[in-house]
C-alpha cells in the first residue's frame, strides 16, 4: 500500500471524527445530553444533576447543543414562564457512543485500580446514564 493511500485512508477517518468531536467536545456536552435524556428537563434540574457545572457554562452548552439539533428548548407561555429542554430524536443516535464510552471508562478505571491507583487518582464513575434499552 502506498504512503499516499495510507494518508488518504487515515484522513477519511480523522476528518469525520474531528467533526464529531467539534460538536461534542468539552467536559459538559455529553453529560448534558445524558441528563436531558434521563428526564431532567428544567435548567436547574440539569445543573443539579451535573456536579461542578456553572449556570453560565450550562446556558452556553445548551445553546450549542440546540444549534446542533441535539436538544430542543421549549418556552411554555404560562405564569411564570417555563422553559424546558428535551432531547431531539436525533440525539438517541449518540446512545451507542455514550455506552461504548461508559464501558471503556469503566474498564479503564478498573485497569488503573488493578495497577494500584486510587479513587483520588482517577475520580468517580458517573452514575447518571440513560437506560441501556434505549440504545
PDB file of N, CA and C in Angstrom, residues 9-102:
ATOM      1  N   UNK A   9      -6.499   7.271   3.565  1.00  0.00           N
ATOM      2  CA  UNK A   9      -7.345   6.432   4.397  1.00  0.00           C
ATOM      3  C   UNK A   9      -7.409   6.971   5.823  1.00  0.00           C
ATOM      4  N   UNK A  10      -6.292   7.412   6.335  1.00  0.00           N
ATOM      5  CA  UNK A  10      -6.231   7.987   7.676  1.00  0.00           C
ATOM      6  C   UNK A  10      -7.087   9.250   7.756  1.00  0.00           C
ATOM      7  N   UNK A  11      -6.969  10.118   6.762  1.00  0.00           N
ATOM      8  CA  UNK A  11      -7.739  11.361   6.749  1.00  0.00           C
ATOM      9  C   UNK A  11      -9.238  11.098   6.628  1.00  0.00           C
ATOM     10  N   UNK A  12      -9.609  10.024   5.907  1.00  0.00           N
ATOM     11  CA  UNK A  12     -11.025   9.673   5.776  1.00  0.00           C
ATOM     12  C   UNK A  12     -11.631   9.299   7.126  1.00  0.00           C
ATOM     13  N   UNK A  13     -10.808   8.851   8.039  1.00  0.00           N
ATOM     14  CA  UNK A  13     -11.268   8.541   9.388  1.00  0.00           C
ATOM     15  C   UNK A  13     -11.162   9.754  10.296  1.00  0.00           C
ATOM     16  N   UNK A  14     -10.055  10.442  10.227  1.00  0.00           N
ATOM     17  CA  UNK A  14      -9.793  11.553  11.148  1.00  0.00           C
ATOM     18  C   UNK A  14     -10.765  12.713  10.937  1.00  0.00           C
ATOM     19  N   UNK A  15     -11.056  13.067   9.700  1.00  0.00           N
ATOM     20  CA  UNK A  15     -11.916  14.234   9.457  1.00  0.00           C
ATOM     21  C   UNK A  15     -13.318  14.080  10.060  1.00  0.00           C
ATOM     22  N   UNK A  16     -14.026  12.961   9.834  1.00  0.00           N
ATOM     23  CA  UNK A  16     -15.343  12.837  10.469  1.00  0.00           C
ATOM     24  C   UNK A  16     -15.262  12.728  11.993  1.00  0.00           C
ATOM     25  N   UNK A  17     -14.203  12.104  12.505  1.00  0.00           N
ATOM     26  CA  UNK A  17     -14.020  12.037  13.958  1.00  0.00           C
ATOM     27  C   UNK A  17     -13.830  13.446  14.503  1.00  0.00           C
ATOM     28  N   UNK A  18     -13.024  14.237  13.840  1.00  0.00           N
ATOM     29  CA  UNK A  18     -12.806  15.626  14.254  1.00  0.00           C
ATOM     30  C   UNK A  18     -14.117  16.411  14.225  1.00  0.00           C
ATOM     31  N   UNK A  19     -14.927  16.197  13.166  1.00  0.00           N
ATOM     32  CA  UNK A  19     -16.225  16.872  13.075  1.00  0.00           C
ATOM     33  C   UNK A  19     -17.111  16.501  14.268  1.00  0.00           C
ATOM     34  N   UNK A  20     -17.145  15.213  14.608  1.00  0.00           N
ATOM     35  CA  UNK A  20     -17.948  14.756  15.751  1.00  0.00           C
ATOM     36  C   UNK A  20     -17.440  15.376  17.051  1.00  0.00           C
ATOM     37  N   UNK A  21     -16.128  15.387  17.218  1.00  0.00           N
ATOM     38  CA  UNK A  21     -15.552  15.959  18.437  1.00  0.00           C
ATOM     39  C   UNK A  21     -15.789  17.457  18.520  1.00  0.00           C
ATOM     40  N   UNK A  22     -15.847  18.135  17.388  1.00  0.00           N
ATOM     41  CA  UNK A  22     -16.140  19.571  17.397  1.00  0.00           C
ATOM     42  C   UNK A  22     -17.541  19.835  17.965  1.00  0.00           C
ATOM     43  N   UNK A  23     -18.485  18.931  17.687  1.00  0.00           N
ATOM     44  CA  UNK A  23     -19.849  19.081  18.196  1.00  0.00           C
ATOM     45  C   UNK A  23     -19.933  18.682  19.668  1.00  0.00           C
ATOM     46  N   UNK A  24     -19.225  17.619  20.057  1.00  0.00           N
ATOM     47  CA  UNK A  24     -19.389  17.028  21.389  1.00  0.00           C
ATOM     48  C   UNK A  24     -18.255  17.327  22.358  1.00  0.00           C
ATOM     49  N   UNK A  25     -17.272  18.095  21.909  1.00  0.00           N
ATOM     50  CA  UNK A  25     -16.078  18.279  22.732  1.00  0.00           C
ATOM     51  C   UNK A  25     -16.371  19.066  24.001  1.00  0.00           C
ATOM     52  N   UNK A  26     -15.458  18.933  24.911  1.00  0.00           N
ATOM     53  CA  UNK A  26     -15.585  19.612  26.185  1.00  0.00           C
ATOM     54  C   UNK A  26     -16.048  18.642  27.253  1.00  0.00           C
ATOM     55  N   UNK A  27     -16.005  19.102  28.466  1.00  0.00           N
ATOM     56  CA  UNK A  27     -16.285  18.196  29.560  1.00  0.00           C
ATOM     57  C   UNK A  27     -17.763  18.120  29.901  1.00  0.00           C
ATOM     58  N   UNK A  28     -18.618  18.941  29.280  1.00  0.00           N
ATOM     59  CA  UNK A  28     -20.001  19.015  29.708  1.00  0.00           C
ATOM     60  C   UNK A  28     -21.040  18.520  28.713  1.00  0.00           C
ATOM     61  N   UNK A  29     -20.772  18.560  27.429  1.00  0.00           N
ATOM     62  CA  UNK A  29     -21.831  18.320  26.440  1.00  0.00           C
ATOM     63  C   UNK A  29     -22.468  16.936  26.562  1.00  0.00           C
ATOM     64  N   UNK A  30     -21.661  15.905  26.648  1.00  0.00           N
ATOM     65  CA  UNK A  30     -22.242  14.563  26.766  1.00  0.00           C
ATOM     66  C   UNK A  30     -22.986  14.413  28.085  1.00  0.00           C
ATOM     67  N   UNK A  31     -22.466  15.008  29.140  1.00  0.00           N
ATOM     68  CA  UNK A  31     -23.161  14.950  30.434  1.00  0.00           C
ATOM     69  C   UNK A  31     -24.525  15.635  30.343  1.00  0.00           C
ATOM     70  N   UNK A  32     -24.599  16.737  29.626  1.00  0.00           N
ATOM     71  CA  UNK A  32     -25.869  17.444  29.451  1.00  0.00           C
ATOM     72  C   UNK A  32     -26.836  16.593  28.638  1.00  0.00           C
ATOM     73  N   UNK A  33     -26.352  16.003  27.567  1.00  0.00           N
ATOM     74  CA  UNK A  33     -27.206  15.140  26.742  1.00  0.00           C
ATOM     75  C   UNK A  33     -27.749  13.984  27.576  1.00  0.00           C
ATOM     76  N   UNK A  34     -26.888  13.365  28.373  1.00  0.00           N
ATOM     77  CA  UNK A  34     -27.320  12.260  29.231  1.00  0.00           C
ATOM     78  C   UNK A  34     -28.354  12.762  30.240  1.00  0.00           C
ATOM     79  N   UNK A  35     -28.094  13.889  30.881  1.00  0.00           N
ATOM     80  CA  UNK A  35     -29.015  14.424  31.875  1.00  0.00           C
ATOM     81  C   UNK A  35     -30.395  14.690  31.285  1.00  0.00           C
ATOM     82  N   UNK A  36     -30.422  15.339  30.139  1.00  0.00           N
ATOM     83  CA  UNK A  36     -31.700  15.639  29.489  1.00  0.00           C
ATOM     84  C   UNK A  36     -32.372  14.336  29.034  1.00  0.00           C
ATOM     85  N   UNK A  37     -31.590  13.381  28.569  1.00  0.00           N
ATOM     86  CA  UNK A  37     -32.139  12.112  28.086  1.00  0.00           C
ATOM     87  C   UNK A  37     -32.793  11.285  29.190  1.00  0.00           C
ATOM     88  N   UNK A  38     -32.321  11.435  30.423  1.00  0.00           N
ATOM     89  CA  UNK A  38     -32.924  10.680  31.527  1.00  0.00           C
ATOM     90  C   UNK A  38     -34.086  11.426  32.171  1.00  0.00           C
ATOM     91  N   UNK A  39     -34.445  12.597  31.634  1.00  0.00           N
ATOM     92  CA  UNK A  39     -35.650  13.271  32.087  1.00  0.00           C
ATOM     93  C   UNK A  39     -35.478  14.591  32.802  1.00  0.00           C
ATOM     94  N   UNK A  40     -34.274  15.052  32.975  1.00  0.00           N
ATOM     95  CA  UNK A  40     -34.069  16.378  33.567  1.00  0.00           C
ATOM     96  C   UNK A  40     -34.375  17.420  32.498  1.00  0.00           C
ATOM     97  N   UNK A  41     -35.538  18.065  32.628  1.00  0.00           N
ATOM     98  CA  UNK A  41     -35.953  18.972  31.554  1.00  0.00           C
ATOM     99  C   UNK A  41     -35.907  20.452  31.934  1.00  0.00           C
ATOM    100  N   UNK A  42     -35.695  20.763  33.205  1.00  0.00           N
ATOM    101  CA  UNK A  42     -35.586  22.147  33.641  1.00  0.00           C
ATOM    102  C   UNK A  42     -34.123  22.496  33.841  1.00  0.00           C
ATOM    103  N   UNK A  43     -33.778  23.764  33.617  1.00  0.00           N
ATOM    104  CA  UNK A  43     -32.397  24.219  33.715  1.00  0.00           C
ATOM    105  C   UNK A  43     -31.776  23.825  35.053  1.00  0.00           C
ATOM    106  N   UNK A  44     -32.495  24.104  36.145  1.00  0.00           N
ATOM    107  CA  UNK A  44     -31.933  23.812  37.470  1.00  0.00           C
ATOM    108  C   UNK A  44     -31.787  22.314  37.709  1.00  0.00           C
ATOM    109  N   UNK A  45     -32.703  21.510  37.158  1.00  0.00           N
ATOM    110  CA  UNK A  45     -32.581  20.051  37.301  1.00  0.00           C
ATOM    111  C   UNK A  45     -31.342  19.546  36.570  1.00  0.00           C
ATOM    112  N   UNK A  46     -31.108  20.086  35.384  1.00  0.00           N
ATOM    113  CA  UNK A  46     -29.923  19.693  34.616  1.00  0.00           C
ATOM    114  C   UNK A  46     -28.671  20.112  35.388  1.00  0.00           C
ATOM    115  N   UNK A  47     -28.655  21.349  35.861  1.00  0.00           N
ATOM    116  CA  UNK A  47     -27.487  21.837  36.606  1.00  0.00           C
ATOM    117  C   UNK A  47     -27.242  21.000  37.855  1.00  0.00           C
ATOM    118  N   UNK A  48     -28.296  20.677  38.592  1.00  0.00           N
ATOM    119  CA  UNK A  48     -28.150  19.884  39.817  1.00  0.00           C
ATOM    120  C   UNK A  48     -27.650  18.463  39.538  1.00  0.00           C
ATOM    121  N   UNK A  49     -27.922  17.951  38.341  1.00  0.00           N
ATOM    122  CA  UNK A  49     -27.524  16.577  38.017  1.00  0.00           C
ATOM    123  C   UNK A  49     -26.078  16.477  37.534  1.00  0.00           C
ATOM    124  N   UNK A  50     -25.435  17.618  37.301  1.00  0.00           N
ATOM    125  CA  UNK A  50     -24.061  17.630  36.784  1.00  0.00           C
ATOM    126  C   UNK A  50     -23.173  18.403  37.753  1.00  0.00           C
ATOM    127  N   UNK A  51     -22.528  17.701  38.672  1.00  0.00           N
ATOM    128  CA  UNK A  51     -21.698  18.392  39.663  1.00  0.00           C
ATOM    129  C   UNK A  51     -20.603  19.229  39.003  1.00  0.00           C
ATOM    130  N   UNK A  52     -20.503  20.483  39.461  1.00  0.00           N
ATOM    131  CA  UNK A  52     -19.416  21.346  39.012  1.00  0.00           C
ATOM    132  C   UNK A  52     -19.726  22.261  37.853  1.00  0.00           C
ATOM    133  N   UNK A  53     -20.849  22.048  37.168  1.00  0.00           N
ATOM    134  CA  UNK A  53     -21.152  22.919  36.028  1.00  0.00           C
ATOM    135  C   UNK A  53     -21.753  24.230  36.541  1.00  0.00           C
ATOM    136  N   UNK A  54     -21.331  25.335  35.945  1.00  0.00           N
ATOM    137  CA  UNK A  54     -21.847  26.640  36.348  1.00  0.00           C
ATOM    138  C   UNK A  54     -23.049  27.001  35.473  1.00  0.00           C
ATOM    139  N   UNK A  55     -23.936  27.865  35.954  1.00  0.00           N
ATOM    140  CA  UNK A  55     -25.080  28.273  35.134  1.00  0.00           C
ATOM    141  C   UNK A  55     -24.665  28.893  33.800  1.00  0.00           C
ATOM    142  N   UNK A  56     -23.612  29.690  33.816  1.00  0.00           N
ATOM    143  CA  UNK A  56     -23.147  30.341  32.586  1.00  0.00           C
ATOM    144  C   UNK A  56     -22.696  29.298  31.557  1.00  0.00           C
ATOM    145  N   UNK A  57     -21.930  28.323  31.998  1.00  0.00           N
ATOM    146  CA  UNK A  57     -21.444  27.278  31.087  1.00  0.00           C
ATOM    147  C   UNK A  57     -22.611  26.424  30.611  1.00  0.00           C
ATOM    148  N   UNK A  58     -23.516  26.066  31.521  1.00  0.00           N
ATOM    149  CA  UNK A  58     -24.670  25.253  31.134  1.00  0.00           C
ATOM    150  C   UNK A  58     -25.495  25.968  30.060  1.00  0.00           C
ATOM    151  N   UNK A  59     -25.744  27.252  30.242  1.00  0.00           N
ATOM    152  CA  UNK A  59     -26.523  28.020  29.256  1.00  0.00           C
ATOM    153  C   UNK A  59     -25.828  28.019  27.894  1.00  0.00           C
ATOM    154  N   UNK A  60     -24.523  28.215  27.900  1.00  0.00           N
ATOM    155  CA  UNK A  60     -23.751  28.230  26.651  1.00  0.00           C
ATOM    156  C   UNK A  60     -23.801  26.860  25.964  1.00  0.00           C
ATOM    157  N   UNK A  61     -23.603  25.809  26.737  1.00  0.00           N
ATOM    158  CA  UNK A  61     -23.574  24.459  26.159  1.00  0.00           C
ATOM    159  C   UNK A  61     -24.956  24.039  25.658  1.00  0.00           C
ATOM    160  N   UNK A  62     -26.016  24.382  26.392  1.00  0.00           N
ATOM    161  CA  UNK A  62     -27.374  24.074  25.936  1.00  0.00           C
ATOM    162  C   UNK A  62     -27.660  24.768  24.610  1.00  0.00           C
ATOM    163  N   UNK A  63     -27.222  26.013  24.492  1.00  0.00           N
ATOM    164  CA  UNK A  63     -27.439  26.762  23.246  1.00  0.00           C
ATOM    165  C   UNK A  63     -26.724  26.079  22.073  1.00  0.00           C
ATOM    166  N   UNK A  64     -25.481  25.647  22.303  1.00  0.00           N
ATOM    167  CA  UNK A  64     -24.737  24.968  21.239  1.00  0.00           C
ATOM    168  C   UNK A  64     -25.379  23.626  20.882  1.00  0.00           C
ATOM    169  N   UNK A  65     -25.839  22.881  21.882  1.00  0.00           N
ATOM    170  CA  UNK A  65     -26.496  21.602  21.604  1.00  0.00           C
ATOM    171  C   UNK A  65     -27.809  21.816  20.858  1.00  0.00           C
ATOM    172  N   UNK A  66     -28.488  22.906  21.154  1.00  0.00           N
ATOM    173  CA  UNK A  66     -29.707  23.246  20.425  1.00  0.00           C
ATOM    174  C   UNK A  66     -29.382  23.594  18.964  1.00  0.00           C
ATOM    175  N   UNK A  67     -28.303  24.324  18.738  1.00  0.00           N
ATOM    176  CA  UNK A  67     -27.892  24.672  17.376  1.00  0.00           C
ATOM    177  C   UNK A  67     -27.552  23.421  16.555  1.00  0.00           C
ATOM    178  N   UNK A  68     -27.028  22.404  17.221  1.00  0.00           N
ATOM    179  CA  UNK A  68     -26.688  21.157  16.533  1.00  0.00           C
ATOM    180  C   UNK A  68     -27.853  20.171  16.509  1.00  0.00           C
ATOM    181  N   UNK A  69     -29.032  20.618  16.914  1.00  0.00           N
ATOM    182  CA  UNK A  69     -30.274  19.857  16.872  1.00  0.00           C
ATOM    183  C   UNK A  69     -30.222  18.577  17.711  1.00  0.00           C
ATOM    184  N   UNK A  70     -29.537  18.655  18.842  1.00  0.00           N
ATOM    185  CA  UNK A  70     -29.485  17.526  19.773  1.00  0.00           C
ATOM    186  C   UNK A  70     -30.418  17.747  20.959  1.00  0.00           C
ATOM    187  N   UNK A  71     -30.674  18.997  21.289  1.00  0.00           N
ATOM    188  CA  UNK A  71     -31.550  19.389  22.392  1.00  0.00           C
ATOM    189  C   UNK A  71     -32.565  20.389  21.850  1.00  0.00           C
ATOM    190  N   UNK A  72     -33.794  20.281  22.323  1.00  0.00           N
ATOM    191  CA  UNK A  72     -34.824  21.250  21.936  1.00  0.00           C
ATOM    192  C   UNK A  72     -35.215  22.071  23.163  1.00  0.00           C
ATOM    193  N   UNK A  73     -35.232  23.359  22.996  1.00  0.00           N
ATOM    194  CA  UNK A  73     -35.645  24.291  24.050  1.00  0.00           C
ATOM    195  C   UNK A  73     -37.056  24.749  23.737  1.00  0.00           C
ATOM    196  N   UNK A  74     -37.959  24.576  24.709  1.00  0.00           N
ATOM    197  CA  UNK A  74     -39.352  24.966  24.520  1.00  0.00           C
ATOM    198  C   UNK A  74     -39.738  25.952  25.610  1.00  0.00           C
ATOM    199  N   UNK A  75     -40.361  27.050  25.200  1.00  0.00           N
ATOM    200  CA  UNK A  75     -40.856  28.058  26.136  1.00  0.00           C
ATOM    201  C   UNK A  75     -42.352  27.840  26.285  1.00  0.00           C
ATOM    202  N   UNK A  76     -42.789  27.605  27.511  1.00  0.00           N
ATOM    203  CA  UNK A  76     -44.206  27.408  27.797  1.00  0.00           C
ATOM    204  C   UNK A  76     -44.729  28.724  28.373  1.00  0.00           C
ATOM    205  N   UNK A  77     -45.616  29.352  27.601  1.00  0.00           N
ATOM    206  CA  UNK A  77     -46.143  30.665  27.974  1.00  0.00           C
ATOM    207  C   UNK A  77     -47.187  30.493  29.067  1.00  0.00           C
ATOM    208  N   UNK A  78     -46.734  30.579  30.270  1.00  0.00           N
ATOM    209  CA  UNK A  78     -47.571  30.413  31.448  1.00  0.00           C
ATOM    210  C   UNK A  78     -47.108  31.451  32.455  1.00  0.00           C
ATOM    211  N   UNK A  79     -47.677  31.444  33.616  1.00  0.00           N
ATOM    212  CA  UNK A  79     -47.152  32.325  34.646  1.00  0.00           C
ATOM    213  C   UNK A  79     -46.704  31.482  35.817  1.00  0.00           C
ATOM    214  N   UNK A  80     -45.457  31.497  36.149  1.00  0.00           N
ATOM    215  CA  UNK A  80     -44.368  32.142  35.413  1.00  0.00           C
ATOM    216  C   UNK A  80     -44.028  31.350  34.147  1.00  0.00           C
ATOM    217  N   UNK A  81     -43.325  32.010  33.245  1.00  0.00           N
ATOM    218  CA  UNK A  81     -42.891  31.364  32.007  1.00  0.00           C
ATOM    219  C   UNK A  81     -42.015  30.173  32.369  1.00  0.00           C
ATOM    220  N   UNK A  82     -42.224  29.064  31.674  1.00  0.00           N
ATOM    221  CA  UNK A  82     -41.478  27.841  31.962  1.00  0.00           C
ATOM    222  C   UNK A  82     -40.675  27.470  30.712  1.00  0.00           C
ATOM    223  N   UNK A  83     -39.410  27.155  30.916  1.00  0.00           N
ATOM    224  CA  UNK A  83     -38.554  26.722  29.815  1.00  0.00           C
ATOM    225  C   UNK A  83     -38.142  25.280  30.093  1.00  0.00           C
ATOM    226  N   UNK A  84     -38.372  24.415  29.107  1.00  0.00           N
ATOM    227  CA  UNK A  84     -37.967  23.020  29.263  1.00  0.00           C
ATOM    228  C   UNK A  84     -37.038  22.627  28.119  1.00  0.00           C
ATOM    229  N   UNK A  85     -36.192  21.662  28.423  1.00  0.00           N
ATOM    230  CA  UNK A  85     -35.245  21.131  27.448  1.00  0.00           C
ATOM    231  C   UNK A  85     -35.552  19.654  27.260  1.00  0.00           C
ATOM    232  N   UNK A  86     -35.580  19.245  25.999  1.00  0.00           N
ATOM    233  CA  UNK A  86     -35.861  17.849  25.678  1.00  0.00           C
ATOM    234  C   UNK A  86     -34.850  17.361  24.657  1.00  0.00           C
ATOM    235  N   UNK A  87     -34.537  16.062  24.719  1.00  0.00           N
ATOM    236  CA  UNK A  87     -33.636  15.536  23.698  1.00  0.00           C
ATOM    237  C   UNK A  87     -34.379  15.451  22.369  1.00  0.00           C
ATOM    238  N   UNK A  88     -33.712  15.829  21.307  1.00  0.00           N
ATOM    239  CA  UNK A  88     -34.269  15.619  19.978  1.00  0.00           C
ATOM    240  C   UNK A  88     -34.111  14.129  19.651  1.00  0.00           C
ATOM    241  N   UNK A  89     -34.990  13.568  18.838  1.00  0.00           N
ATOM    242  CA  UNK A  89     -34.840  12.153  18.478  1.00  0.00           C
ATOM    243  C   UNK A  89     -33.449  11.827  17.932  1.00  0.00           C
ATOM    244  N   UNK A  90     -32.858  12.775  17.232  1.00  0.00           N
ATOM    245  CA  UNK A  90     -31.521  12.587  16.655  1.00  0.00           C
ATOM    246  C   UNK A  90     -30.463  12.327  17.725  1.00  0.00           C
ATOM    247  N   UNK A  91     -30.670  12.877  18.933  1.00  0.00           N
ATOM    248  CA  UNK A  91     -29.672  12.680  19.992  1.00  0.00           C
ATOM    249  C   UNK A  91     -29.568  11.220  20.411  1.00  0.00           C
ATOM    250  N   UNK A  92     -30.608  10.429  20.181  1.00  0.00           N
ATOM    251  CA  UNK A  92     -30.567   8.999  20.518  1.00  0.00           C
ATOM    252  C   UNK A  92     -29.514   8.261  19.686  1.00  0.00           C
ATOM    253  N   UNK A  93     -29.103   8.835  18.563  1.00  0.00           N
ATOM    254  CA  UNK A  93     -28.051   8.190  17.758  1.00  0.00           C
ATOM    255  C   UNK A  93     -26.718   8.195  18.495  1.00  0.00           C
ATOM    256  N   UNK A  94     -26.617   8.999  19.547  1.00  0.00           N
ATOM    257  CA  UNK A  94     -25.397   9.036  20.352  1.00  0.00           C
ATOM    258  C   UNK A  94     -25.362   7.932  21.417  1.00  0.00           C
ATOM    259  N   UNK A  95     -26.494   7.275  21.675  1.00  0.00           N
ATOM    260  CA  UNK A  95     -26.533   6.263  22.737  1.00  0.00           C
ATOM    261  C   UNK A  95     -25.474   5.177  22.589  1.00  0.00           C
ATOM    262  N   UNK A  96     -25.281   4.591  21.404  1.00  0.00           N
ATOM    263  CA  UNK A  96     -24.229   3.571  21.306  1.00  0.00           C
ATOM    264  C   UNK A  96     -22.844   4.132  21.636  1.00  0.00           C
ATOM    265  N   UNK A  97     -22.614   5.375  21.273  1.00  0.00           N
ATOM    266  CA  UNK A  97     -21.323   6.011  21.568  1.00  0.00           C
ATOM    267  C   UNK A  97     -21.193   6.257  23.066  1.00  0.00           C
ATOM    268  N   UNK A  98     -22.261   6.746  23.676  1.00  0.00           N
ATOM    269  CA  UNK A  98     -22.242   7.007  25.119  1.00  0.00           C
ATOM    270  C   UNK A  98     -21.977   5.716  25.881  1.00  0.00           C
ATOM    271  N   UNK A  99     -22.662   4.628  25.498  1.00  0.00           N
ATOM    272  CA  UNK A  99     -22.472   3.367  26.211  1.00  0.00           C
ATOM    273  C   UNK A  99     -21.105   2.756  25.932  1.00  0.00           C
ATOM    274  N   UNK A 100     -20.591   2.956  24.730  1.00  0.00           N
ATOM    275  CA  UNK A 100     -19.225   2.485  24.449  1.00  0.00           C
ATOM    276  C   UNK A 100     -18.215   3.255  25.298  1.00  0.00           C
ATOM    277  N   UNK A 101     -18.398   4.564  25.419  1.00  0.00           N
ATOM    278  CA  UNK A 101     -17.516   5.368  26.267  1.00  0.00           C
ATOM    279  C   UNK A 101     -17.661   4.981  27.736  1.00  0.00           C
ATOM    280  N   UNK A 102     -18.896   4.719  28.165  1.00  0.00           N
ATOM    281  CA  UNK A 102     -19.137   4.276  29.544  1.00  0.00           C
ATOM    282  C   UNK A 102     -18.385   2.974  29.815  1.00  0.00           C
TER     283      UNK A 102
END
